[in-house]
Coordinates of C-alpha atoms (C1' of nucleotides) in Angstrom, one line a residue:
Chain A
M1 CA 27.5 24.1 -7.9
Q2 CA 28.8 24.1 -4.3
G3 CA 30.6 21.0 -4.1
L4 CA 27.8 18.8 -2.8
Q5 CA 28.2 15.6 -1.1
I6 CA 25.8 12.9 -1.3
K7 CA 25.5 11.1 2.0
N8 CA 26.3 7.4 1.4
E9 CA 26.3 5.9 4.8
M10 CA 22.5 5.3 4.8
T11 CA 21.9 1.6 3.8
Q12 CA 19.2 0.6 1.2
E13 CA 16.8 -0.4 4.0
E14 CA 17.3 3.0 5.9
K15 CA 16.8 4.8 2.5
F16 CA 13.5 2.8 1.7
K17 CA 12.1 3.8 5.3
A18 CA 13.2 7.3 4.7
I19 CA 11.5 7.7 1.5
I20 CA 8.1 6.3 2.9
A21 CA 8.4 8.6 6.0
H22 CA 9.0 11.5 3.7
S23 CA 6.1 10.7 1.4
K24 CA 3.8 10.8 4.1
E25 CA 5.2 14.0 5.7
Y26 CA 5.0 15.9 2.3
G27 CA 1.8 14.7 1.1
Y28 CA 2.8 12.1 -1.4
I29 CA 1.5 9.0 -0.2
F30 CA -0.7 8.2 2.9
P31 CA -1.8 4.9 4.4
S32 CA -5.2 4.1 3.2
S33 CA -8.0 4.6 6.1
D34 CA -5.1 6.0 8.3
I35 CA -7.2 6.9 11.3
Y36 CA -8.5 3.1 11.3
D37 CA -4.7 2.1 11.4
G38 CA -4.8 1.5 7.7
L39 CA -5.8 -1.2 5.5
S40 CA -3.3 -3.6 4.5
A41 CA -1.4 -2.9 1.2
V42 CA -3.6 -0.1 0.1
Y43 CA -2.4 3.4 -0.1
D44 CA -3.8 6.7 -1.0
Y45 CA -1.9 9.4 -2.9
G46 CA -2.1 12.9 -1.3
Q47 CA -1.8 16.5 -2.6
M48 CA 1.6 16.1 -4.0
G49 CA 1.2 12.3 -4.9
V50 CA -1.6 12.8 -7.2
E51 CA 0.0 15.5 -9.0
L52 CA 3.0 13.5 -9.9
K53 CA 0.7 10.6 -10.8
N54 CA -0.9 12.6 -13.2
N55 CA 1.9 14.2 -14.7
I56 CA 3.4 10.3 -15.0
K57 CA -0.1 9.5 -16.9
K58 CA 0.4 12.4 -19.2
Y59 CA 3.9 11.6 -19.9
W60 CA 2.9 7.9 -20.9
W61 CA -0.3 8.7 -22.6
D62 CA 1.1 11.4 -24.7
S63 CA 4.1 9.2 -25.6
M64 CA 1.9 6.5 -26.9
V65 CA -1.1 8.2 -28.4
R66 CA 0.1 11.4 -29.4
L67 CA 3.4 10.3 -30.5
H68 CA 2.2 7.3 -32.7
E69 CA -0.5 8.0 -35.2
N70 CA -1.6 4.5 -34.9
I71 CA -2.2 4.2 -31.5
V72 CA -5.2 5.4 -30.0
G73 CA -6.6 5.5 -26.2
L74 CA -9.6 3.7 -24.6
D75 CA -11.3 3.8 -21.2
S76 CA -13.0 0.7 -20.4
A77 CA -15.0 -0.3 -17.5
I78 CA -13.4 -2.2 -14.4
F79 CA -16.7 -4.6 -14.4
M80 CA -16.6 -6.9 -17.4
H81 CA -18.9 -9.7 -18.4
P82 CA -18.0 -12.9 -16.5
K83 CA -17.5 -14.6 -19.6
T84 CA -14.5 -12.5 -20.2
W85 CA -12.4 -14.0 -17.5
E86 CA -13.3 -17.6 -18.7
A87 CA -11.9 -16.5 -22.1
S88 CA -8.7 -15.1 -20.6
G89 CA -8.0 -17.8 -18.5
H90 CA -8.2 -15.9 -15.3
L91 CA -11.1 -17.8 -13.8
S92 CA -9.1 -21.0 -14.0
A93 CA -5.6 -19.7 -13.5
F94 CA -6.3 -17.2 -10.7
N95 CA -8.5 -19.5 -8.8
D96 CA -6.4 -22.0 -6.7
P97 CA -7.1 -24.6 -4.0
L98 CA -4.0 -24.4 -1.9
I99 CA -2.8 -26.5 1.0
D100 CA 0.1 -26.0 3.5
N101 CA 2.4 -28.7 4.9
K102 CA 2.5 -27.9 8.5
D103 CA 6.2 -29.2 8.9
S104 CA 7.9 -27.9 5.8
K105 CA 5.7 -24.6 5.9
K106 CA 5.5 -25.1 2.0
R107 CA 2.4 -24.3 0.4
Y108 CA 1.3 -26.3 -2.7
R109 CA -1.5 -26.1 -5.1
A110 CA -3.9 -29.2 -4.0
D111 CA -4.8 -30.0 -7.7
V112 CA -1.2 -30.2 -8.5
L113 CA -0.2 -32.5 -5.6
L114 CA -2.9 -34.7 -6.8
E115 CA -1.8 -34.5 -10.6
D116 CA 1.8 -35.4 -9.7
Y117 CA 0.3 -38.2 -7.9
L118 CA -1.6 -39.4 -11.0
D119 CA 1.5 -38.8 -12.9
K120 CA 3.2 -41.2 -10.5
I121 CA 0.7 -43.9 -11.1
E122 CA 0.9 -43.3 -14.8
G123 CA 4.5 -43.9 -14.9
K124 CA 4.3 -47.3 -13.0
I125 CA 1.8 -48.3 -15.6
E126 CA 4.1 -47.4 -18.6
K127 CA 7.0 -49.2 -16.7
D128 CA 5.0 -52.4 -16.8
V129 CA 4.0 -52.1 -20.2
N130 CA 7.6 -51.5 -21.2
K131 CA 8.6 -54.6 -19.3
G132 CA 6.1 -56.3 -21.2
K133 CA 7.6 -55.0 -24.5
K134 CA 10.9 -56.2 -23.7
R135 CA 9.8 -59.7 -22.7
F136 CA 7.3 -60.5 -25.8
G137 CA 9.2 -58.7 -28.1
E138 CA 7.5 -58.4 -31.6
N139 CA 4.7 -60.4 -30.7
F140 CA 3.6 -57.8 -28.1
D141 CA 0.1 -56.7 -28.1
E142 CA -0.2 -53.7 -26.1
D143 CA -4.1 -53.2 -26.0
Q144 CA -4.1 -56.8 -25.0
F145 CA -1.6 -56.2 -22.2
R146 CA -3.1 -53.3 -20.8
A147 CA -6.6 -55.0 -20.6
T148 CA -5.2 -57.9 -18.9
N149 CA -2.0 -57.5 -16.9
P150 CA -3.0 -57.4 -13.3
N151 CA -0.6 -54.9 -11.8
V152 CA -1.7 -52.4 -14.8
L153 CA -5.3 -53.1 -14.2
R154 CA -4.8 -52.5 -10.4
N155 CA -3.2 -49.0 -11.2
K156 CA -5.5 -48.1 -13.9
K157 CA -8.3 -48.6 -11.4
K158 CA -6.7 -46.6 -8.8
Y159 CA -5.8 -43.9 -11.4
D160 CA -9.2 -43.7 -12.7
E161 CA -10.8 -43.7 -9.1
V162 CA -8.4 -40.8 -8.0
H163 CA -8.8 -38.8 -11.2
I164 CA -12.5 -39.1 -11.2
R165 CA -12.8 -37.9 -7.6
M166 CA -10.3 -35.2 -8.1
V167 CA -12.4 -33.7 -11.0
D168 CA -15.5 -34.0 -9.2
A169 CA -13.9 -32.2 -6.2
L170 CA -12.3 -29.4 -8.4
E171 CA -15.6 -29.0 -10.1
K172 CA -17.8 -28.7 -7.1
N173 CA -15.0 -26.6 -5.3
D174 CA -15.3 -29.2 -2.6
L175 CA -12.3 -28.2 -0.7
V176 CA -12.9 -30.9 2.0
A177 CA -13.2 -33.6 -0.6
L178 CA -9.7 -32.5 -2.0
K179 CA -8.0 -32.8 1.6
T180 CA -9.8 -36.2 1.9
L181 CA -8.6 -37.5 -1.3
I182 CA -5.0 -36.2 -0.6
E183 CA -4.9 -38.1 2.7
A184 CA -6.5 -41.0 1.1
C185 CA -4.0 -41.3 -1.3
G186 CA -1.3 -40.8 1.4
I187 CA 0.6 -37.8 -0.5
A188 CA 3.5 -36.9 1.3
D189 CA 5.3 -33.5 1.2
P190 CA 8.3 -34.0 -1.1
I191 CA 10.5 -31.6 1.3
S192 CA 9.4 -32.8 5.0
G193 CA 8.3 -36.4 3.8
T194 CA 5.2 -35.9 6.2
K195 CA 1.6 -35.9 5.7
N196 CA 0.8 -33.1 8.3
W197 CA -1.4 -31.0 6.2
T198 CA -3.7 -28.0 6.6
D199 CA -7.0 -27.8 5.3
V200 CA -7.4 -27.0 1.8
R201 CA -8.1 -23.3 1.1
Q202 CA -9.3 -21.4 -1.8
F203 CA -7.4 -18.5 -2.8
N204 CA -9.0 -16.5 -5.5
L205 CA -6.8 -13.7 -6.8
M206 CA -9.9 -12.0 -8.3
F207 CA -11.9 -9.8 -6.3
S208 CA -15.6 -10.7 -6.7
T209 CA -18.8 -8.9 -6.0
Q210 CA -22.6 -9.2 -6.9
I211 CA -24.4 -7.5 -9.6
G212 CA -28.2 -7.1 -9.1
S213 CA -29.6 -6.1 -6.0
V214 CA -31.7 -9.1 -5.1
S215 CA -29.4 -12.0 -4.0
E216 CA -31.1 -14.9 -5.9
D217 CA -30.9 -13.1 -9.1
A218 CA -27.3 -11.6 -8.6
G219 CA -24.6 -12.8 -10.7
T220 CA -20.9 -12.9 -9.5
I221 CA -18.7 -10.3 -11.2
Y222 CA -15.3 -9.7 -10.7
L223 CA -13.2 -6.4 -10.4
R224 CA -11.0 -7.0 -13.4
P225 CA -7.4 -8.1 -12.5
E226 CA -5.9 -6.4 -15.7
T227 CA -7.0 -3.6 -17.8
A228 CA -5.9 -5.6 -21.2
Q229 CA -9.0 -7.6 -21.4
G230 CA -11.1 -4.2 -21.6
I231 CA -9.1 -3.5 -24.7
F232 CA -9.4 -7.2 -26.2
V233 CA -13.1 -7.0 -26.2
N234 CA -13.2 -3.6 -27.6
F235 CA -10.5 -4.8 -30.5
L236 CA -13.4 -4.7 -33.2
N237 CA -15.1 -1.5 -32.0
V238 CA -11.9 0.5 -32.1
Q239 CA -10.7 -1.0 -35.3
K240 CA -14.1 -0.5 -37.0
S241 CA -15.0 3.1 -35.8
G242 CA -11.5 4.4 -36.0
R243 CA -10.7 2.9 -39.3
M244 CA -7.5 1.4 -38.1
K245 CA -5.2 -0.6 -40.1
L246 CA -2.7 -3.2 -38.9
P247 CA -0.4 -2.6 -37.2
F248 CA -2.1 -0.5 -34.8
G249 CA -2.4 0.0 -31.0
I250 CA -5.0 0.5 -28.2
A251 CA -3.6 2.2 -25.0
Q252 CA -5.4 2.4 -21.6
I253 CA -4.8 3.4 -18.3
G254 CA -6.8 2.1 -15.4
K255 CA -7.5 0.4 -11.9
A256 CA -6.9 -3.1 -11.6
F257 CA -7.2 -5.4 -8.4
R258 CA -5.5 -8.5 -7.4
N259 CA -6.3 -10.3 -4.0
E260 CA -2.6 -11.1 -3.5
I261 CA -1.9 -13.5 -0.7
V262 CA 1.0 -11.2 0.4
A263 CA 1.1 -7.5 -0.6
R264 CA 4.1 -5.8 0.5
Q265 CA 7.0 -3.4 -0.1
F266 CA 4.9 0.0 0.2
I267 CA 3.3 0.7 -3.1
F268 CA 5.3 -1.9 -5.2
R269 CA 2.7 -4.5 -4.7
M270 CA -0.8 -3.6 -3.7
R271 CA -4.2 -4.9 -4.0
E272 CA -5.5 -2.2 -6.0
F273 CA -3.4 -0.6 -8.5
E274 CA -3.1 1.3 -11.6
Q275 CA -1.8 -0.1 -15.1
M276 CA -0.9 1.8 -18.1
E277 CA -1.2 -0.8 -21.0
M278 CA -0.9 -0.8 -24.7
E279 CA -1.9 -3.9 -26.9
F280 CA -0.4 -3.5 -30.2
F281 CA -2.3 -5.6 -33.2
V282 CA 0.3 -7.0 -35.9
K283 CA 0.0 -9.3 -38.8
P284 CA 0.9 -12.9 -37.6
G285 CA 4.4 -13.8 -38.3
T286 CA 5.6 -10.2 -37.9
E287 CA 5.5 -10.4 -34.0
M288 CA 8.9 -11.0 -33.2
E289 CA 9.9 -7.8 -35.2
W290 CA 7.4 -5.9 -33.1
F291 CA 8.5 -7.2 -29.9
K292 CA 12.0 -6.1 -30.7
K293 CA 10.9 -2.9 -31.6
W294 CA 8.7 -2.3 -28.6
K295 CA 11.6 -3.5 -26.2
A296 CA 13.7 -0.8 -27.6
I297 CA 10.9 2.1 -27.5
R298 CA 9.9 1.2 -24.0
L299 CA 13.4 1.2 -22.7
A300 CA 14.3 4.5 -24.4
W301 CA 11.1 6.3 -22.8
H302 CA 12.3 5.1 -19.2
K303 CA 15.9 6.3 -20.1
A304 CA 14.6 9.5 -21.2
L305 CA 13.6 10.5 -17.7
N306 CA 17.3 10.4 -16.7
L307 CA 17.2 8.5 -13.6
G308 CA 20.1 6.4 -14.3
E309 CA 20.7 4.3 -17.1
E310 CA 22.2 1.8 -14.9
N311 CA 19.0 1.4 -13.1
Y312 CA 17.6 -0.3 -15.8
R313 CA 17.7 -4.0 -17.2
F314 CA 15.8 -6.4 -19.3
H315 CA 15.0 -9.8 -17.7
D316 CA 13.8 -12.3 -20.4
H317 CA 11.3 -14.9 -19.3
D318 CA 12.7 -18.4 -19.5
K319 CA 9.2 -19.7 -18.3
L320 CA 6.5 -18.5 -20.6
A321 CA 3.1 -18.0 -19.6
H322 CA 0.5 -19.9 -21.4
Y323 CA -0.4 -16.9 -23.8
A324 CA 2.8 -15.7 -24.7
N325 CA 5.7 -16.6 -27.1
A326 CA 8.4 -14.2 -25.7
A327 CA 8.3 -12.1 -22.6
T328 CA 10.5 -9.7 -21.1
D329 CA 10.5 -7.6 -18.1
I330 CA 12.1 -4.0 -17.8
E331 CA 13.5 -4.0 -14.2
F332 CA 14.3 -1.2 -12.2
N333 CA 16.7 -0.9 -9.2
F334 CA 14.4 -0.2 -6.5
P335 CA 15.6 0.3 -2.9
F336 CA 14.8 -3.4 -2.5
G337 CA 16.6 -4.5 -5.4
F338 CA 16.2 -4.9 -9.3
K339 CA 12.2 -5.7 -9.6
E340 CA 9.5 -5.7 -12.6
L341 CA 8.7 -2.1 -13.6
E342 CA 7.2 -2.8 -17.1
G343 CA 6.2 -6.1 -18.7
I344 CA 6.5 -6.6 -22.7
H345 CA 5.0 -9.7 -23.9
S346 CA 4.1 -11.1 -27.2
R347 CA 0.7 -12.7 -26.6
T348 CA 0.3 -14.2 -29.9
D349 CA -3.7 -14.4 -30.7
F350 CA -4.3 -16.3 -27.4
D351 CA -6.9 -13.5 -26.2
L352 CA -8.4 -12.6 -29.3
S353 CA -9.1 -16.4 -30.6
N354 CA -10.3 -17.3 -27.0
H355 CA -12.9 -14.3 -27.0
Q356 CA -13.9 -15.3 -30.4
K357 CA -14.2 -19.0 -29.3
V358 CA -16.2 -17.9 -26.1
S359 CA -18.2 -15.0 -27.4
G360 CA -18.9 -16.8 -30.7
K361 CA -18.3 -13.4 -32.4
K362 CA -15.5 -13.3 -35.1
L363 CA -12.7 -11.3 -34.2
Q364 CA -10.7 -10.9 -37.4
Y365 CA -9.1 -8.5 -39.7
F366 CA -9.5 -8.3 -43.1
D367 CA -6.3 -7.5 -44.8
S368 CA -7.2 -5.6 -48.0
I369 CA -3.6 -6.2 -49.4
T370 CA -3.1 -9.9 -48.8
K371 CA -7.2 -10.3 -49.1
E372 CA -6.9 -12.4 -46.1
N373 CA -8.8 -12.7 -42.9
Y374 CA -7.1 -13.6 -39.9
I375 CA -6.8 -12.8 -36.0
P376 CA -4.1 -10.5 -35.3
Y377 CA -1.1 -11.1 -32.8
V378 CA -0.6 -9.0 -30.1
I379 CA 2.4 -7.0 -28.5
E380 CA 1.6 -5.6 -25.1
T381 CA 3.4 -3.4 -23.0
S382 CA 2.1 -3.1 -19.3
I383 CA 3.6 -0.9 -16.8
G384 CA 2.4 -0.4 -13.0
L385 CA 1.9 3.1 -12.7
D386 CA 2.4 2.9 -9.0
R387 CA 5.6 1.0 -9.6
M388 CA 6.8 3.9 -11.9
F389 CA 5.7 6.4 -9.3
L390 CA 8.1 4.5 -6.7
S391 CA 10.9 4.4 -9.1
I392 CA 10.9 8.0 -9.7
L393 CA 10.3 9.0 -6.0
S394 CA 13.2 6.6 -4.9
S395 CA 15.7 7.9 -7.3
A396 CA 14.9 11.5 -6.9
Y397 CA 15.2 11.1 -2.9
K398 CA 18.4 12.5 -1.9
E399 CA 20.0 13.7 1.8
E400 CA 22.9 15.9 1.0
T401 CA 25.4 17.4 3.5
L402 CA 26.3 20.8 2.1
D403 CA 29.8 22.5 2.6
N404 CA 28.8 24.4 5.6
G405 CA 27.6 21.2 7.2
E406 CA 24.1 21.7 6.9
K407 CA 21.7 19.0 5.7
R408 CA 19.3 19.1 2.9
T409 CA 16.8 16.5 1.9
L410 CA 15.5 17.2 -1.9
L411 CA 13.5 15.2 -4.6
S412 CA 15.5 15.7 -7.6
L413 CA 12.3 14.9 -9.7
P414 CA 12.4 15.2 -13.4
A415 CA 10.9 18.9 -14.1
A416 CA 8.2 17.7 -16.4
L417 CA 6.9 15.4 -13.7
A418 CA 7.2 17.6 -10.6
P419 CA 3.9 18.4 -9.1
I420 CA 4.9 21.9 -8.3
K421 CA 6.9 23.4 -11.1
L422 CA 7.6 26.9 -9.8
A423 CA 7.5 28.4 -6.3
I424 CA 7.1 32.4 -5.9
L425 CA 8.8 33.8 -3.2
P426 CA 8.9 37.6 -2.0
L427 CA 12.3 37.8 -0.3
V428 CA 10.7 39.6 2.8
K429 CA 6.9 39.9 3.5
K430 CA 6.8 43.7 3.5
D431 CA 8.0 46.7 1.4
G432 CA 5.4 45.9 -1.4
L433 CA 7.1 42.6 -2.4
P434 CA 4.2 40.1 -1.5
E435 CA 1.9 42.3 -3.8
I436 CA 4.5 41.8 -6.9
A437 CA 5.0 38.1 -6.2
R438 CA 1.1 37.8 -6.2
K439 CA 0.6 39.5 -9.3
I440 CA 3.2 37.3 -11.1
R441 CA 1.5 34.1 -9.4
D442 CA -1.8 35.3 -11.0
D443 CA -0.3 35.9 -14.2
I444 CA 1.2 32.3 -14.8
K445 CA -0.8 30.1 -12.6
F446 CA -2.8 28.7 -15.4
D447 CA 0.4 28.0 -17.2
F448 CA 1.8 25.8 -14.4
N449 CA 1.2 24.6 -11.1
C450 CA 2.8 27.4 -8.9
Q451 CA 3.1 27.8 -5.0
Y452 CA 3.2 31.1 -3.3
D453 CA 5.0 31.2 0.2
E454 CA 6.0 33.9 2.1
K455 CA 6.3 32.5 5.9
D456 CA 9.8 32.2 7.3
S457 CA 13.0 33.1 6.1
I458 CA 13.9 32.7 2.3
G459 CA 16.5 29.7 3.0
K460 CA 14.0 27.9 4.9
R461 CA 11.3 28.3 2.0
Y462 CA 13.8 26.9 -0.4
R463 CA 14.5 23.9 1.5
R464 CA 10.6 23.4 1.9
Q465 CA 10.5 23.6 -2.0
D466 CA 13.4 21.0 -2.2
A467 CA 11.9 18.7 -0.1
I468 CA 8.5 18.6 -2.3
G469 CA 10.6 18.4 -5.5
T470 CA 10.1 21.9 -6.9
P471 CA 12.5 22.6 -9.5
F472 CA 12.5 26.2 -9.7
C473 CA 11.9 29.1 -7.3
I474 CA 11.8 32.6 -8.3
T475 CA 12.5 35.4 -5.8
I476 CA 11.2 39.0 -5.8
D477 CA 13.5 41.3 -3.8
H478 CA 14.0 45.2 -3.5
D479 CA 15.8 45.4 -6.7
T480 CA 12.7 44.1 -8.4
I481 CA 10.8 47.1 -7.9
N482 CA 13.1 49.1 -10.0
D483 CA 14.5 46.8 -12.5
N484 CA 11.6 44.2 -13.0
M485 CA 14.2 41.3 -12.6
V486 CA 13.8 38.5 -10.5
T487 CA 16.0 35.6 -9.1
L488 CA 15.6 32.4 -10.6
R489 CA 16.8 29.5 -8.4
Y490 CA 17.5 25.9 -9.4
R491 CA 16.8 23.1 -7.1
D492 CA 19.7 20.6 -8.0
D493 CA 22.5 22.7 -7.8
M494 CA 21.1 25.7 -5.9
S495 CA 22.5 28.0 -8.3
Q496 CA 20.7 31.4 -9.4
D497 CA 20.1 33.4 -12.5
R498 CA 18.8 37.1 -12.6
I499 CA 15.8 37.1 -15.2
P500 CA 13.5 39.7 -16.2
I501 CA 9.7 39.1 -15.0
E502 CA 8.4 38.6 -18.6
K503 CA 10.8 36.0 -19.4
I504 CA 9.7 33.7 -16.4
R505 CA 6.9 32.1 -18.4
G506 CA 9.1 31.1 -21.6
I507 CA 12.2 30.1 -19.6
V508 CA 10.2 27.9 -17.1
E509 CA 8.1 26.4 -19.9
E510 CA 11.1 25.5 -21.7
K511 CA 12.5 23.6 -18.9
V512 CA 9.5 21.9 -17.7
S513 CA 8.1 20.7 -21.0
Y514 CA 8.2 17.0 -21.3
K515 CA 8.3 17.3 -25.2
N516 CA 12.2 17.3 -25.0
L517 CA 11.8 14.1 -23.1
F518 CA 10.3 12.6 -26.5
K519 CA 13.4 13.4 -28.6
N520 CA 15.2 9.9 -28.1
I521 CA 11.9 7.9 -28.6
T522 CA 11.2 6.5 -31.9
S523 CA 7.9 6.7 -33.5
T524 CA 6.1 3.4 -35.0
N525 CA 4.9 5.3 -38.1
Chain B
rG1 C1' 0.0 -17.6 5.5
rC2 C1' 5.0 -19.0 8.7
rG3 C1' 9.0 -17.0 11.8
rG4 C1' 11.5 -12.5 13.4
rA5 C1' 11.2 -7.2 14.9
rA6 C1' 8.4 -2.7 15.9
rA7 C1' 4.1 0.6 17.0
rU8 C1' 4.3 7.1 22.1
rA9 C1' 2.5 14.7 18.9
rG10 C1' 2.7 15.6 11.7
rC11 C1' 8.4 13.7 11.7
rU12 C1' 12.5 11.4 14.9
rC13 C1' 12.8 9.6 19.2
rA14 C1' 12.8 9.8 25.4
rA15 C1' 9.8 8.4 29.9
rU16 C1' 14.5 4.5 36.3
rU17 C1' 12.2 -2.0 39.2
rG18 C1' 4.3 -0.4 37.4
rG19 C1' 3.2 5.8 40.2
rU20 C1' 0.5 12.9 37.0
rA21 C1' 3.3 11.5 29.2
rG22 C1' 8.3 14.8 27.4
rA23 C1' 12.0 16.7 24.0
rG24 C1' 14.1 18.3 19.2
rC25 C1' 12.2 19.3 14.5
rA26 C1' 7.8 20.5 11.8
rU27 C1' 3.0 23.3 12.2
rC28 C1' 0.0 28.1 13.5
rG29 C1' -0.3 33.5 15.6
rG30 C1' 3.1 37.7 16.4
rC31 C1' 8.3 40.3 16.2
rU32 C1' 13.3 40.3 14.0
rU33 C1' 17.2 39.6 10.2
rC34 C1' 16.9 39.3 4.8
rC35 C1' 19.2 35.2 -1.0
rC36 C1' 20.0 29.2 1.2
rA37 C1' 16.8 25.5 7.4
rA38 C1' 17.1 25.2 13.2
rG39 C1' 17.1 34.2 16.5
rC40 C1' 12.8 35.8 20.0
rC41 C1' 7.7 35.6 22.3
rG42 C1' 3.3 32.6 22.3
rA43 C1' 0.0 28.7 20.8
rA44 C1' -1.9 24.1 19.3
rG45 C1' -1.2 19.0 19.0
rG46 C1' -1.3 12.6 22.5
rU47 C1' -7.3 7.4 25.9
rC48 C1' 0.9 5.8 24.7
rG49 C1' -2.0 1.4 17.7
rC50 C1' -7.0 -1.1 19.2
rG51 C1' -9.4 -4.6 22.8
rA52 C1' -9.5 -7.3 27.2
rG53 C1' -7.0 -9.2 31.6
rU54 C1' -3.8 -8.5 36.3
rU55 C1' -3.3 -4.8 39.9
rC56 C1' -5.1 0.7 44.7
rG57 C1' -2.9 2.4 40.3
rA58 C1' -0.7 0.1 33.2
rA59 C1' 3.0 3.6 27.8
rU60 C1' 5.5 -0.3 31.1
rC61 C1' 3.2 -6.8 32.7
rU62 C1' 0.1 -11.1 30.2
rC63 C1' -3.3 -12.4 26.3
rG64 C1' -5.6 -11.3 21.7
rU65 C1' -6.0 -8.0 17.4
rU66 C1' -4.6 -4.6 13.7
rU67 C1' -0.8 -2.2 10.9
rU68 C1' 4.2 -1.8 9.3
rC69 C1' 9.3 -3.6 8.2
rC70 C1' 12.7 -7.9 7.4
rG71 C1' 13.3 -13.5 5.8
rC72 C1' 10.4 -17.5 3.6
rU73 C1' 6.2 -18.2 0.7
rC74 C1' 2.9 -16.3 -3.1
rC75 C1' 2.9 -13.2 -7.5
rA76 C1' -1.3 -17.1 -14.9

RNA sequence: GCGGAAAUAGCUCAAUUGGUAGAGCAUCGGCUUCCCAAGCCGAAGGUCGCGAGUUCGAAUCUCGUUUUCCGCUCCA
């Protein structure tokens, strides 16, 4: 260790920009369709990025599917039957008519504005009814009052009229009618107080396309907005063919698509992204216990990477989604602050029971111990692969000033995840050293991803490897010819060891194995 | 989507009131030193994001547009 000083003058924003530039310069991440000026919020993974991404997937997959005997994998299609999204609730929940107030610049759901308005009318009616109650005391006939009181009748008529028109407009997806109705009701923005509205626009967070080649026969299908539903619809297939017993899990890695209104912050929020999801099916009533267990397992998984324990925290949800009875996020300290990296949700039997309802197929599990049939409850762990990638990249990126004043930029990636594990460098490109180096490379190129480099001075080559995050370099020098020893150089502290050629494989293998990351992760069986 | 800022070589940035587009690093081909980048010679790389307009002439002025960053907004 040469007394390295880490430069701290950089602001978080500068650091984030530097990471983005570094990603492009060294082949980690490119803007999509770069030569056409890019496509908003879509990115491509380059020659280094794809390796790192694959290594992250393997780390996750093996820690789920191999470490736990009761978790199996799945790779379901991106296209799914349209009814899937009806059952999951995405069709209604992801499909909102939105309207903006031009003065306050606030955006609202048009149907919510109308519902709030209806609630107000309802409030008036109840107020009148309560007044009547007070006035008539015990003799009060509520039904009679509602049917005869002129105020109540007027409001009731108004309510029904607006309600019918709203439901009608929503059903027909008539955006013009929605706006007309909002104007007719005289709804004002609660913030600006004005009625200066834009047109109602449809924001569908699901991408749709046509299946079938002839347009009149074609049906609308969606690109999945989450991978989880592919697991739920395969629940019975997997459970029966795999003879799975509760509790058990199904894990899946795959692309998902969301037409976000605003997608930003590099690869943090993209329109096309990749999820690593695991649905764990449990006996109803045991879900909170498993929820707690999975929180602990998942946090341990993250911490095993040694990116700094202080960079993780739980964020429990106060407002729960319609399907959940408990939910938490594992947040990571990104260059733009703590943000969601992974979600852990107790989804109850929401998904399976809805699929059972919509499909008409029984999605139950027969418990041979209690002799009961029931729909299992589900604990979901859902992690954004691209976010995981960004968390690793941003914590690995370092700019150092060495004792001699030189600058060094390095990616201090966990060795198990680094794209290139080992660089093989002849000290000079003459005197037979390249030949020895190439032979070593040929001997171990199938054991790890290696890179051979003979261009420029040895120091320059070390820095190049630092920049792409290669944890180990071996250097072949003139002494190697006589003693069969090479120099093993470590990325993080730039220290060196002298080791025999035949031990390279064993030593590096031990250091880059992700098996030792699993040491602190408990198994579920 | 709204507001602000920006876009020139792979990267970081120059280019005087509008007058032939430059540097450093990186890359490539050689030479030299040889265990921690920036030694020498040479080469390649740009319709100045894109499209219009004004002008004898536009990287520079005007408008539009795309992309990125920041703040709102959105994110069952």
